[in-house]
Tab-separated table of C-alpha atoms in Angstrom:
chain	number	residue	atom	x	y	z
A	29	UNK	CA	7.193	-20.119	17.419
A	30	UNK	CA	6.699	-22.879	16.978
A	31	UNK	CA	7.306	-25.497	19.358
A	32	UNK	CA	5.757	-23.228	22.949
A	33	UNK	CA	7.563	-24.418	26.155
A	34	UNK	CA	10.515	-23.898	23.974
A	35	UNK	CA	10.060	-19.991	23.489
A	36	UNK	CA	8.511	-19.766	27.194
A	37	UNK	CA	5.561	-18.847	25.233
A	38	UNK	CA	3.153	-20.944	26.895
A	39	UNK	CA	-1.013	-21.886	26.192
A	40	UNK	CA	-3.264	-19.888	28.367
A	41	UNK	CA	-4.316	-16.420	28.565
A	42	UNK	CA	-1.916	-13.157	27.805
A	43	UNK	CA	-2.339	-9.753	29.099
A	44	UNK	CA	-0.371	-7.035	27.881
A	45	UNK	CA	0.828	-5.076	30.963
A	46	UNK	CA	0.764	-1.113	29.511
A	47	UNK	CA	3.077	-0.254	32.045
A	48	UNK	CA	5.526	-1.898	29.846
A	49	UNK	CA	4.380	-1.637	26.349
A	50	UNK	CA	3.723	1.492	24.377
A	51	UNK	CA	0.926	1.945	21.133
A	52	UNK	CA	3.132	5.116	18.976
A	53	UNK	CA	1.839	6.522	15.472
A	54	UNK	CA	3.785	8.422	13.825
A	55	UNK	CA	2.338	10.430	10.159
A	56	UNK	CA	3.786	12.531	7.985
A	57	UNK	CA	3.182	17.151	8.831
A	58	UNK	CA	3.410	20.052	6.168
A	59	UNK	CA	5.706	17.344	3.680
A	60	UNK	CA	8.835	17.765	5.939
A	61	UNK	CA	8.551	15.644	9.200
A	62	UNK	CA	7.232	13.671	11.588
A	63	UNK	CA	4.827	14.955	14.462
A	64	UNK	CA	4.599	11.605	16.512
A	65	UNK	CA	2.229	10.664	19.026
A	66	UNK	CA	0.833	7.809	21.115
A	67	UNK	CA	-1.984	5.952	22.664
A	68	UNK	CA	-1.609	6.272	26.755
A	69	UNK	CA	-4.904	4.099	27.990
A	70	UNK	CA	-5.447	0.569	25.852
A	71	UNK	CA	-5.880	-3.247	26.525
A	72	UNK	CA	-5.228	-6.536	24.961
A	73	UNK	CA	-5.687	-10.227	25.491
A	74	UNK	CA	-3.304	-13.106	23.674
A	75	UNK	CA	-4.739	-16.622	23.630
A	76	UNK	CA	-1.936	-19.221	22.926
A	77	UNK	CA	-3.020	-22.258	22.448
A	78	UNK	CA	-0.616	-25.835	22.350
A	79	UNK	CA	0.494	-25.033	18.715
A	80	UNK	CA	1.176	-20.369	18.814
A	81	UNK	CA	0.505	-20.175	14.942
A	82	UNK	CA	-3.474	-20.178	15.961
A	83	UNK	CA	-2.998	-17.811	18.228
A	84	UNK	CA	-5.474	-14.565	18.276
A	85	UNK	CA	-5.507	-10.674	19.916
A	86	UNK	CA	-8.063	-8.774	20.430
A	87	UNK	CA	-7.087	-4.783	22.274
A	88	UNK	CA	-7.960	-1.542	22.160
A	89	UNK	CA	-7.488	1.727	22.255
A	90	UNK	CA	-8.686	4.316	23.730
A	91	UNK	CA	-7.904	7.090	21.542
A	92	UNK	CA	-8.632	9.935	23.307
A	93	UNK	CA	-5.382	9.402	24.813
A	94	UNK	CA	-3.772	10.706	22.686
A	95	UNK	CA	-1.256	12.573	22.955
A	96	UNK	CA	1.919	14.324	20.510
A	97	UNK	CA	3.824	16.745	23.313
A	98	UNK	CA	1.253	19.098	23.026
A	99	UNK	CA	-2.455	19.815	24.392
A	100	UNK	CA	-3.655	22.064	21.980
A	101	UNK	CA	-2.577	19.561	18.849
A	102	UNK	CA	-4.081	16.461	21.175
A	103	UNK	CA	-7.482	18.194	21.849
A	104	UNK	CA	-7.758	18.502	18.030
A	105	UNK	CA	-6.852	14.912	17.401
A	106	UNK	CA	-9.674	14.600	19.977
A	107	UNK	CA	-12.687	16.644	17.573
A	108	UNK	CA	-14.777	15.733	14.540
A	109	UNK	CA	-12.007	16.913	12.492
A	110	UNK	CA	-10.252	13.699	12.997
A	111	UNK	CA	-11.316	11.211	15.596
A	112	UNK	CA	-14.257	12.502	16.360
A	113	UNK	CA	-13.850	10.143	20.463
A	114	UNK	CA	-17.172	11.875	21.670
A	115	UNK	CA	-18.727	9.130	19.592
A	116	UNK	CA	-15.790	6.987	19.025
A	117	UNK	CA	-14.696	6.714	22.632
A	118	UNK	CA	-12.813	3.074	20.682
A	119	UNK	CA	-10.268	1.265	18.839
A	120	UNK	CA	-10.227	-1.929	18.505
A	121	UNK	CA	-8.336	-4.817	17.054
A	122	UNK	CA	-9.634	-9.296	16.802
A	123	UNK	CA	-6.792	-10.717	14.682
A	124	UNK	CA	-7.531	-13.341	12.329
A	125	UNK	CA	-4.687	-15.782	11.967
A	126	UNK	CA	-0.548	-15.364	12.026
A	127	UNK	CA	1.861	-16.715	10.258
A	128	UNK	CA	6.004	-16.392	9.063
A	129	UNK	CA	7.613	-14.356	7.352
A	130	UNK	CA	11.000	-15.201	6.885
A	131	UNK	CA	12.702	-14.907	10.341
A	132	UNK	CA	9.633	-13.028	11.861
A	133	UNK	CA	5.641	-13.079	10.983
A	134	UNK	CA	2.726	-11.656	9.681
A	135	UNK	CA	-0.024	-10.786	12.419
A	136	UNK	CA	-4.034	-10.626	10.372
A	137	UNK	CA	-6.450	-8.759	11.243
A	138	UNK	CA	-9.380	-6.281	11.789
A	139	UNK	CA	-8.867	-2.622	13.160
A	140	UNK	CA	-11.608	-0.617	13.492
A	141	UNK	CA	-11.849	3.199	13.396
A	142	UNK	CA	-14.831	5.445	13.790
A	143	UNK	CA	-17.258	2.761	13.097
A	144	UNK	CA	-14.859	1.284	9.614
A	145	UNK	CA	-13.694	-1.665	9.936
A	146	UNK	CA	-9.849	-2.994	7.486
A	147	UNK	CA	-8.485	-5.448	7.183
A	148	UNK	CA	-4.668	-4.551	8.685
A	149	UNK	CA	-1.204	-6.743	8.124
A	150	UNK	CA	1.869	-6.269	10.576
A	151	UNK	CA	5.010	-7.292	10.438
A	152	UNK	CA	5.252	-9.557	14.017
A	153	UNK	CA	8.338	-9.299	15.344
A	154	UNK	CA	9.113	-12.458	18.803
A	155	UNK	CA	10.766	-10.545	20.993
A	156	UNK	CA	11.362	-14.271	23.313
A	157	UNK	CA	9.540	-14.835	26.326
A	158	UNK	CA	11.138	-15.815	30.361
A	159	UNK	CA	10.186	-15.922	34.466
A	160	UNK	CA	10.461	-13.123	36.446
A	161	UNK	CA	11.761	-12.149	39.278
A	162	UNK	CA	8.437	-12.434	41.076
A	163	UNK	CA	8.130	-15.556	39.122
A	164	UNK	CA	5.603	-14.131	35.974
A	165	UNK	CA	5.913	-15.283	32.114
A	166	UNK	CA	6.515	-12.272	29.896
A	167	UNK	CA	6.694	-12.372	27.391
A	168	UNK	CA	7.636	-8.690	23.941
A	169	UNK	CA	6.683	-8.486	20.767
A	170	UNK	CA	7.072	-5.941	18.784
A	171	UNK	CA	4.837	-4.733	15.697
A	172	UNK	CA	4.565	-1.886	12.927
A	173	UNK	CA	1.853	-1.450	10.135
A	174	UNK	CA	1.227	1.239	7.549
A	175	UNK	CA	-2.187	2.084	7.343
A	176	UNK	CA	-4.252	4.676	5.540
A	177	UNK	CA	-6.052	7.004	8.062
A	178	UNK	CA	-8.477	7.855	4.655
A	179	UNK	CA	-9.923	4.595	5.202
A	180	UNK	CA	-10.927	5.150	8.288
A	181	UNK	CA	-12.643	7.492	8.177
A	182	UNK	CA	-10.330	10.078	8.839
A	183	UNK	CA	-10.450	12.080	6.106
A	184	UNK	CA	-9.979	16.637	6.748
A	185	UNK	CA	-8.094	17.378	4.150
A	186	UNK	CA	-5.989	20.952	5.071
A	187	UNK	CA	-4.074	21.968	1.199
A	188	UNK	CA	-0.871	24.214	2.236
A	189	UNK	CA	-0.365	26.682	-0.675
A	190	UNK	CA	1.893	26.244	-3.268
A	191	UNK	CA	0.571	21.912	-2.593
A	192	UNK	CA	0.806	19.026	-0.351
A	193	UNK	CA	-0.668	18.618	2.839
A	194	UNK	CA	-0.823	19.710	6.741
A	195	UNK	CA	-1.676	16.137	8.077
A	196	UNK	CA	-0.453	12.880	5.487
A	197	UNK	CA	-2.419	9.963	5.085
A	198	UNK	CA	0.088	7.434	5.615
A	199	UNK	CA	-0.326	6.694	9.273
A	200	UNK	CA	3.201	4.719	10.628
A	201	UNK	CA	2.439	2.034	13.451
A	202	UNK	CA	4.615	1.089	16.110
A	203	UNK	CA	3.454	-1.366	18.855
A	204	UNK	CA	5.757	-2.624	21.784
A	205	UNK	CA	4.438	-4.611	24.299
A	206	UNK	CA	4.605	-6.956	26.867
A	207	UNK	CA	2.464	-9.697	28.247
A	208	UNK	CA	1.950	-11.436	31.086
A	209	UNK	CA	0.022	-15.409	31.550
A	210	UNK	CA	-2.807	-14.530	33.436
A	211	UNK	CA	-1.928	-17.382	35.912
A	212	UNK	CA	-5.548	-17.957	37.463
């Protein structure tokens, strides 16, 4: 990724293609399994200068768009017990830097959930770039991170009889993002 044009990641403004991207998460449930979910509404803009390691990204997520394939659980997640979407209708991620880490990269940034901003580091894989059959430049990335929900004010405690909690603190974030180069 050090030679931009060689990898097809041309300088410019790249916009996420939500139809070909996923913002997902996992969380431990009752100490024995994991619940998986995703957010249906999100946006991101990737700005790539001549040096791709100086690139930046700004992303937003609509927490009301949560989908765990269970409407009752999703409605509870939207409530004041968890995301409080009426008071906090948008989450943001603003990158602070990217650096190589072996074959992959580390993307640092500031994540804001429920009005609380914390530093987050995502492992980032560049999946490549190409021109599609319609002449659009596309680039793909995969990113993962672990965060503590409690650090972002999502601090509901639901203890279980005999020990443990219903909802774990550690949240696994997994993003598959496809961007298109803004030719405008």
